[in-house]
Coordinates of C-alpha atoms and ligand atoms in Angstrom, one line a residue:
X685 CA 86.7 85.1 95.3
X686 CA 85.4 88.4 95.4
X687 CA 87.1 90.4 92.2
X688 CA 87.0 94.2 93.5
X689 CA 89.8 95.7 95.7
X690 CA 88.6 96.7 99.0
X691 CA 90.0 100.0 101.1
X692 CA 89.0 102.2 103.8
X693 CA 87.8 99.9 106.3
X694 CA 89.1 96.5 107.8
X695 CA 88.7 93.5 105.6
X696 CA 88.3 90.0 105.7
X697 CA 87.7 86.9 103.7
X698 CA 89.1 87.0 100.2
X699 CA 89.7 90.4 100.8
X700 CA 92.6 89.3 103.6
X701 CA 96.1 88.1 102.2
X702 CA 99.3 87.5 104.1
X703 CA 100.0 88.0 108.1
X704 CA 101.1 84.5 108.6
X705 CA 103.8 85.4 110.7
X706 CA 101.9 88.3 113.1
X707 CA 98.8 86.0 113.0
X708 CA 100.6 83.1 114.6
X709 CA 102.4 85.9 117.2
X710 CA 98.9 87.6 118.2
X711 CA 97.1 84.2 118.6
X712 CA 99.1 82.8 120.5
X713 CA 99.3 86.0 122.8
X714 CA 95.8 85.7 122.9
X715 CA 95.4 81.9 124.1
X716 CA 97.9 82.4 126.8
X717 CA 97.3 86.1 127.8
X718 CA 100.4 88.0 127.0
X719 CA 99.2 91.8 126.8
X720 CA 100.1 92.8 123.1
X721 CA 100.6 96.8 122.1
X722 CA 100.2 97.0 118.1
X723 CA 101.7 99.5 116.4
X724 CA 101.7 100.9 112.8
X725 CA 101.4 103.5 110.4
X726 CA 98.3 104.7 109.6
X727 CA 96.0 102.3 107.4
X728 CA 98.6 99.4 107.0
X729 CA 95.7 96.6 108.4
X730 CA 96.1 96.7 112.4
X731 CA 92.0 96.3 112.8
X732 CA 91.7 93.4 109.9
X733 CA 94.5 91.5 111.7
X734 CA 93.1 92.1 115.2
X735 CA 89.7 91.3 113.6
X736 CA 91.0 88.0 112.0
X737 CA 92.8 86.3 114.9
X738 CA 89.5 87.3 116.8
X739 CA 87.9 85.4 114.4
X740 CA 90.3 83.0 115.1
X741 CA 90.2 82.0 118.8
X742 CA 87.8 79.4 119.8
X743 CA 85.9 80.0 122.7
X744 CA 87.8 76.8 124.3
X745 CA 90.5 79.1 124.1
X746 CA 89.4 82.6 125.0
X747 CA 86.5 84.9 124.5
X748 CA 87.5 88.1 122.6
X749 CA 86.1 91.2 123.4
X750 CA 86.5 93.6 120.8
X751 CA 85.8 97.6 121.3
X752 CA 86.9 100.8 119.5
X753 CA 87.1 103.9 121.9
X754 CA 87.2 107.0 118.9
X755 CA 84.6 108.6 120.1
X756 CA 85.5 108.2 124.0
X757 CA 86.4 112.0 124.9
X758 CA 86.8 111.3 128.9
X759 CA 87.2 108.2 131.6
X760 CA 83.5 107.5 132.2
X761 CA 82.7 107.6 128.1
X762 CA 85.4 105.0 128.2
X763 CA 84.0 102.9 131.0
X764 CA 80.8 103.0 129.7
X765 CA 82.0 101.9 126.3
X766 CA 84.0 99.1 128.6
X767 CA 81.6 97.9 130.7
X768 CA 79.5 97.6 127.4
X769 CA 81.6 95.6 125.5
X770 CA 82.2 93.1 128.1
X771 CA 78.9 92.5 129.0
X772 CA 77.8 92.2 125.6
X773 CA 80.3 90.4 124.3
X774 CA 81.0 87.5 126.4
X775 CA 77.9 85.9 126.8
X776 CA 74.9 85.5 124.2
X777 CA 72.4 85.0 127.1
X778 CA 70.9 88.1 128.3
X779 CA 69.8 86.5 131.7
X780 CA 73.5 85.8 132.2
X781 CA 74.2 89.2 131.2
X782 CA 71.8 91.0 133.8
X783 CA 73.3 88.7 136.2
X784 CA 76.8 90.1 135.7
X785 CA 75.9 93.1 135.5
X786 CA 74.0 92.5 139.0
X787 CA 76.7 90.5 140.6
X788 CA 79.8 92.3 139.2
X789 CA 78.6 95.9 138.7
X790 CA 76.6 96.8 142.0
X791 CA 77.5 100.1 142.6
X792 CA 77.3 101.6 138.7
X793 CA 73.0 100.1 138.9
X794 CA 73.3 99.6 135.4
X795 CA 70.2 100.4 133.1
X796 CA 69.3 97.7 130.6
X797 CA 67.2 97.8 128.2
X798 CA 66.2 94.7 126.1
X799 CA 64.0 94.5 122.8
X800 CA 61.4 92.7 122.2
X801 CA 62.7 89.7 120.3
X802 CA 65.6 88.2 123.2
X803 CA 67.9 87.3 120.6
X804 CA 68.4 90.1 119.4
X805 CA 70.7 93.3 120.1
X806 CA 70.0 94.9 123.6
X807 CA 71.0 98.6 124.6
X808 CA 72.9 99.3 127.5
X809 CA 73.6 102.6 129.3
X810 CA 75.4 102.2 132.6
X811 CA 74.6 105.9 133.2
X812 CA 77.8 106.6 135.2
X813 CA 78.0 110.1 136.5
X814 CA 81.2 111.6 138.1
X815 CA 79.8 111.0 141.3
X816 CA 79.1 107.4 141.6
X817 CA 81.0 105.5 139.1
X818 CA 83.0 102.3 140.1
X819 CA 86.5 102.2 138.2
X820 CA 87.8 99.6 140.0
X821 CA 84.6 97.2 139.6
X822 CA 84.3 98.3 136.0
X823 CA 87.8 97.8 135.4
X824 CA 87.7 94.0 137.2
X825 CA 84.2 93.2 135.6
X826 CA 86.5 91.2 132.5
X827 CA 88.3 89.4 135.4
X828 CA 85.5 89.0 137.6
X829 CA 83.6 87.2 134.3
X830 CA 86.6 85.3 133.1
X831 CA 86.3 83.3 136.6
X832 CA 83.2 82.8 137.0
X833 CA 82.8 81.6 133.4
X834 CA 85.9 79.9 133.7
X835 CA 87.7 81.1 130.4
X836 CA 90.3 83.3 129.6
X837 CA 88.9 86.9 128.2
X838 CA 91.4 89.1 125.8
X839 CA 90.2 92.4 125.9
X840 CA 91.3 94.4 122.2
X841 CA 90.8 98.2 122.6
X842 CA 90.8 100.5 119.0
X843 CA 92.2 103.7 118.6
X844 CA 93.4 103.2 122.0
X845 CA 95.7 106.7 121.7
X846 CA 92.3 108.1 122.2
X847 CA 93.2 107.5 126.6
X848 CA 96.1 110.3 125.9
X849 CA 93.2 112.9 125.2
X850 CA 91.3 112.2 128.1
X851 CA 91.5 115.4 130.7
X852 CA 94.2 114.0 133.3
X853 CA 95.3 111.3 131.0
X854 CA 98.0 110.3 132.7
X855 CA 96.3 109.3 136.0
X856 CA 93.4 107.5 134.1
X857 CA 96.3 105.2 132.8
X858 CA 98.2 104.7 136.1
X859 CA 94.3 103.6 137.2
X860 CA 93.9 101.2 134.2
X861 CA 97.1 99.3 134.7
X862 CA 97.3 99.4 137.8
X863 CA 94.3 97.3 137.5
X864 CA 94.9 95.5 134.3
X865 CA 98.6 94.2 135.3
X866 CA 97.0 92.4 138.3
X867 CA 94.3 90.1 136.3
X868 CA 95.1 86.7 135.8
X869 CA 92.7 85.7 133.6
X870 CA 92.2 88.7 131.0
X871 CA 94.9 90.0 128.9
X872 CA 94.7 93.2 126.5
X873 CA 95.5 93.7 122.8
X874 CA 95.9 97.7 122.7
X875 CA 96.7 99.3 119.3
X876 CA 95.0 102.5 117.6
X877 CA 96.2 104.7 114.3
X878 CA 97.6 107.8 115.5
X879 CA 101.4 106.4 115.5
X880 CA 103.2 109.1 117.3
X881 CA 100.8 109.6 120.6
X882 CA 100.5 105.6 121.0
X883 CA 104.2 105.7 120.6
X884 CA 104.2 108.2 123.4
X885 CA 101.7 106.2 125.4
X886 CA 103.9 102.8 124.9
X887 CA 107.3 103.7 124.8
X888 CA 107.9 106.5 127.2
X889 CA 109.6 105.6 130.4
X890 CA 107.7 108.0 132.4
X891 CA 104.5 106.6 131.1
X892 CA 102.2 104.6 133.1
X893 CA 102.2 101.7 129.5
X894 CA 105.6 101.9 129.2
X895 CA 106.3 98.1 128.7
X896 CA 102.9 96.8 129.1
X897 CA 103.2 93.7 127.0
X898 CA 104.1 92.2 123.7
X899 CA 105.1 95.1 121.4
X900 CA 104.8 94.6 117.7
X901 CA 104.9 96.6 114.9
X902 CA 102.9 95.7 111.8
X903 CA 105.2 96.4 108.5
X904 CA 104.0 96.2 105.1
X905 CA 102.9 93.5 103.2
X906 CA 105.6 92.5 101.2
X907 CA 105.2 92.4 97.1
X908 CA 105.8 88.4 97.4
X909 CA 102.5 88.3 98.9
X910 CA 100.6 91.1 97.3
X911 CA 101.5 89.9 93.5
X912 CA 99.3 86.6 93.5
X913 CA 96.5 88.6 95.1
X914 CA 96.4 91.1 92.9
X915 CA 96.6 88.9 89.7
X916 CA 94.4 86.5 91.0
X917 CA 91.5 89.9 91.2
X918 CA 92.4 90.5 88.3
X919 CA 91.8 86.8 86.8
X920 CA 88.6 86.2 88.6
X921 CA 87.1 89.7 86.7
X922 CA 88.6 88.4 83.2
X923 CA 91.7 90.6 82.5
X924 CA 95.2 90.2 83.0
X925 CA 98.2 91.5 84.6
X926 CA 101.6 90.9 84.6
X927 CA 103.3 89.7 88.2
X928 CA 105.4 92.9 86.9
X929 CA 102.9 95.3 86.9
X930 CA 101.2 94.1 90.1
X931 CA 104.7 94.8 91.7
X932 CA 104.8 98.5 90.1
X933 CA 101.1 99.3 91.7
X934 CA 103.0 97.7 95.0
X935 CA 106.0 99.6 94.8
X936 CA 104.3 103.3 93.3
X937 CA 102.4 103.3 96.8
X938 CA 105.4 101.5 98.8
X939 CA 103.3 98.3 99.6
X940 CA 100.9 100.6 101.7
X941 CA 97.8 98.4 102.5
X942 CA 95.2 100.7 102.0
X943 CA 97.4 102.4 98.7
X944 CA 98.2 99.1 97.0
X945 CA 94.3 98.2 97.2
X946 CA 93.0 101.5 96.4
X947 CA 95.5 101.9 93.5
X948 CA 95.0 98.2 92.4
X949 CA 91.4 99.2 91.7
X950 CA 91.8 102.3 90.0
X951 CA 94.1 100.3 87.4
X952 CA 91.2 97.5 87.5
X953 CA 88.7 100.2 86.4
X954 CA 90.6 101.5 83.4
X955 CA 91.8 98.0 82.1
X956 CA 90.2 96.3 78.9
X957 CA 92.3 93.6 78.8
X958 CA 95.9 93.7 79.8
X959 CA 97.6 96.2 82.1
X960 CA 100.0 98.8 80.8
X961 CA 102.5 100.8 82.4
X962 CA 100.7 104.1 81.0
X963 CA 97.3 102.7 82.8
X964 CA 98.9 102.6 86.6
X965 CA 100.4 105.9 85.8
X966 CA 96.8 107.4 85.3
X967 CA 95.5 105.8 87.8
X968 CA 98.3 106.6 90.2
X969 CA 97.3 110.2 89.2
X970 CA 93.7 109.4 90.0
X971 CA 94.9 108.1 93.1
X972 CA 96.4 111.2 94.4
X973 CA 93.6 113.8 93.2
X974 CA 91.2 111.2 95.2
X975 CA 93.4 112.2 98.5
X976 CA 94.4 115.4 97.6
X977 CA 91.2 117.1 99.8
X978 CA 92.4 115.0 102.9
X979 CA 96.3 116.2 102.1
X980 CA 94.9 119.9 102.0
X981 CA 93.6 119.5 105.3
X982 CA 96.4 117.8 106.8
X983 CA 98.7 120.5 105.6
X984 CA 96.3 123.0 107.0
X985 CA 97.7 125.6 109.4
X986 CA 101.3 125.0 108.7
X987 CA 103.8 127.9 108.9
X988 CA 105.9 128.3 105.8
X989 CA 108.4 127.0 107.9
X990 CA 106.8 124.2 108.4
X991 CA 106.1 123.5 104.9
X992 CA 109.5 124.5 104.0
X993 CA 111.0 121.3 106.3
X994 CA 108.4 119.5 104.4
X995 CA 109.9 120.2 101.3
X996 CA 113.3 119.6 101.8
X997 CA 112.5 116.3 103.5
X998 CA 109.7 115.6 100.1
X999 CA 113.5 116.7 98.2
X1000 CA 115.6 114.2 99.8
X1001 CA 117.0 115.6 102.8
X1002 CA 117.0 113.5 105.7
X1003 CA 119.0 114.5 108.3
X1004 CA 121.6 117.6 108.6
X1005 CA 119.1 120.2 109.4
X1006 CA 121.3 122.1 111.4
X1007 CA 123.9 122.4 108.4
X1008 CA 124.0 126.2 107.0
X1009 CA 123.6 125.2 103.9
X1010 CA 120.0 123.2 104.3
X1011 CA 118.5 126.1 106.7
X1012 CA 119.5 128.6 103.9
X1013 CA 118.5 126.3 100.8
X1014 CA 115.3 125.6 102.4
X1015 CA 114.8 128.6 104.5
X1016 CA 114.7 127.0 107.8
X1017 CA 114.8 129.8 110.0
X1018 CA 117.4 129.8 112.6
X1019 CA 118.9 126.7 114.2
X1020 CA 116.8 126.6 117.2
X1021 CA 113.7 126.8 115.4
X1022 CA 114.5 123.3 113.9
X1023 CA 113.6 121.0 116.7
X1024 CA 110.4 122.9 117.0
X1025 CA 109.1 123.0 113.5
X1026 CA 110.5 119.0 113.4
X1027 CA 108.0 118.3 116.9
X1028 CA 105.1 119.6 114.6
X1029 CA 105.8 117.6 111.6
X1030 CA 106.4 114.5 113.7
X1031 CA 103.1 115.1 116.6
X1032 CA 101.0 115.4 112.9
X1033 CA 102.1 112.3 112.0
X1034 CA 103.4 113.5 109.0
X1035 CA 107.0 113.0 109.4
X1036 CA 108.1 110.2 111.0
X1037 CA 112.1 109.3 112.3
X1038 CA 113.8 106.0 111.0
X1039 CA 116.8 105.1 111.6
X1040 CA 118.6 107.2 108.6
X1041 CA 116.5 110.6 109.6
X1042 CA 113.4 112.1 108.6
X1043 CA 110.9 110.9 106.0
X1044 CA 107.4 111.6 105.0
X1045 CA 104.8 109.4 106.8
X1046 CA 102.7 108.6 103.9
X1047 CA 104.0 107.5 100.4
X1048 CA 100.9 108.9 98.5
X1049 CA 101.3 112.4 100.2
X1050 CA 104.8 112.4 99.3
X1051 CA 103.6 112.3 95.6
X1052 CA 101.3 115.0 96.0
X1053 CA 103.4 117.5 98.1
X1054 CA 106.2 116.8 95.4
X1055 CA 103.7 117.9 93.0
X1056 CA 103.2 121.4 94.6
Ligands
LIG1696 N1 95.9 91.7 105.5 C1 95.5 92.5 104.5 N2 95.3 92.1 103.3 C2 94.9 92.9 102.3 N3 94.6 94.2 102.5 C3 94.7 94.7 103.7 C4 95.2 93.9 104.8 N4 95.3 94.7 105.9 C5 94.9 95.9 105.5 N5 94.5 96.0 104.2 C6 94.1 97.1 103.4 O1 94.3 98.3 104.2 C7 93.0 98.9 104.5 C8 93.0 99.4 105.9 O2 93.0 98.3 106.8 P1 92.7 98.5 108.4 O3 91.5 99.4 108.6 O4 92.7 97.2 109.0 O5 94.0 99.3 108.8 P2 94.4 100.1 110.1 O6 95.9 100.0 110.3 O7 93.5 99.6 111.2 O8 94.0 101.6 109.7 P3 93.8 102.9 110.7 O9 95.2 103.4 110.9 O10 93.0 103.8 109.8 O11 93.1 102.4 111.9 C9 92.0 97.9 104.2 O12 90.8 98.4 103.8 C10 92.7 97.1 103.0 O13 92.5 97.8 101.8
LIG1697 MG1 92.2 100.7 112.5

């Protein structure tokens, strides 16, 4: 087992504990295409578990395709990225792939270009222009593939919220499932990290996704599960901690996947031999100054009414806005500016509604903005 705590980018392996439950869900989605939209806060593990039951899927089963759309800015970027992916990624032949590409893709004339050894990676520019692209053959090539071949195809797109920034987003998407609801042999995992707009994208009514498949949210780990990992880290590198103190790093961070490692290792680092509470409140210190830059920016541009919602929420205050008392202790403004500086807070993703009110997204920015 490795013995160092992993954050900041999807893991695997030993690095990978828990999501029995949404593993079993998501693979079986996958083997018998039910569309799945995954939704979470941000950097609670949706790409590892995508990534993992990817991993998982035999071939027999499905062929996962997997592509991350971050740096799609219109429709064509997207079904270049699309076509790509597919191509690519469900078949290891390039002779097959050219004769996809040929059969399935006739009106895009796709440019190929292969390197010299024909294992290895080739690069692909479908060089769609405004003019001439094909949605609907790019958008049926997965189909179109999936028969021929035979097999089921599951389709996972990343940072899928990305579609809501395209310029006339809402017509690219009644395009896309128009098309996508139709196929019988390719399904589509959709998930991405900005909560609110893939909220907006999944769960709106008057939105072309609005019920598009299996909806599941991705909680927390629970401590059950993160206490053996962490101690077992800490075993494998020769020190020890206490199933106590691996549930205080849990709970300091509120079992945040990306906090719990991230903090887990700070404590690692300043451990000789046996983990104190005084060592996780350093490092839980540490932990904050090392996300204090990216807090900055987030809070960036705020009004100081804004930042005044901020702090009553940081303070405890959930719900009750409108009350006198909170808009004066606070300095709210007037009543009707609530709903607007609340809109802010929550299109940010830094406040988000449960069901007892308003809270602050992120557990580690709570600490710091407390802090101010
Ligand atoms: N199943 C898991 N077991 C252990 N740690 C995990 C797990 N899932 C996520 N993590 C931790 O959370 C971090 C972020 O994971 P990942 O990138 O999968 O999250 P995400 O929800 O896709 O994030 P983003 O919102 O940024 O897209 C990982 O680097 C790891 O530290
Ligand atoms: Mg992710």
């Amino acid at each position: 087992m490795n013995d160092a705590f992993i954050y900041g980018y999807a893991v695997e392996g030993d690095n990978f504990t828990d999501r029995e439950n949404e593993t079993k869900r998501l693979k079986a989605n996958f083997e018998h295409g039910i569309n799945t939209l995954l939704i979470s806060n941000r950097r609670i593990g949706k790409t590892s578990l995508v990534r993992h039951v990817g991993r998982m899927v035999t071939p027999q089963k499905a062929l996962v395709v997997y592509l991350d759309i971050f740096d799609c800015r219109s429709e064509y970027d997207f079904y270049n990225k699309l076509a790509t992916a597919v191509l690519q990624q469900t078949s290891s032949k390039i002779d097959s792939i050219l004769q996809n590409a040929k059969n399935f893709l006739s009106r895009v004339s796709p440019k190929i270009s292969v390197g010299p050894d024909p294992t290895s990676e080739f690069s692909l520019s479908l060089g769609i222009t405004p003019k001439e692209y094909a949605p609907d053959q790019i958008l049926n090539l997965a189909e179109n593939i999936a028969k021929k071949q035979k097999k089921r195809i599951v389709i996972c797109i990343d940072e899928f919220q990305q579609i809501g920034e395209f310029p006339d987003s809402v017509s690219v998407q009644k395009r896309l499932r128009g098309a996508w609801q139709l196929q019988q042999n390719v399904s589509y995992c959709l998930f991405g990290s900005k909560k609110h707009l893939l909220t907006n994208i999944f769960q709106n009514k008057s939105m072309p996704f609005y019920q598009f498949g299996d909806a599941i949210y991705l909680g927390v780990i629970s401590t059950e599960k993160w206490v053996p990992f962490i101690c077992e880290k800490f075993k494998k590198r020769g020190l020890h901690i206490s199933e106590d103190m691996a549930s205080k790093i849990c709970s300091e961070v509120d079992n945040y996947s990306s906090y719990v490692q991230q903090l887990a290792w700070l404590v690692m680092l300043h451990t000789e031999h046996n983990v104190t509470p005084e060592i996780i409140d350093v490092a839980v210190n540490e932990l904050i100054a090392q996300n204090s830059a990216l807090f900055m920016q987030q809070t960036e541009g705020l009004s100081s009414y804004q930042m005044n919602m901020l702090r009553a929420i940081a303070a405890g205050v959930h719900d009750g806005f409108l009350s006198q008392d909170v808009l004066d202790s606070y300095r709210l403004g007037t009543k009707s500016n609530v709903s607007r500086i609340k809109k802010v807070l929550i299109d940010r993703d830094l406040v988000e509604l449960r069901e007892t009110g308003l809270y602050i997204s992120d557990p580690v920015f709570n600490k710091w903005f407390r802090r101010l």
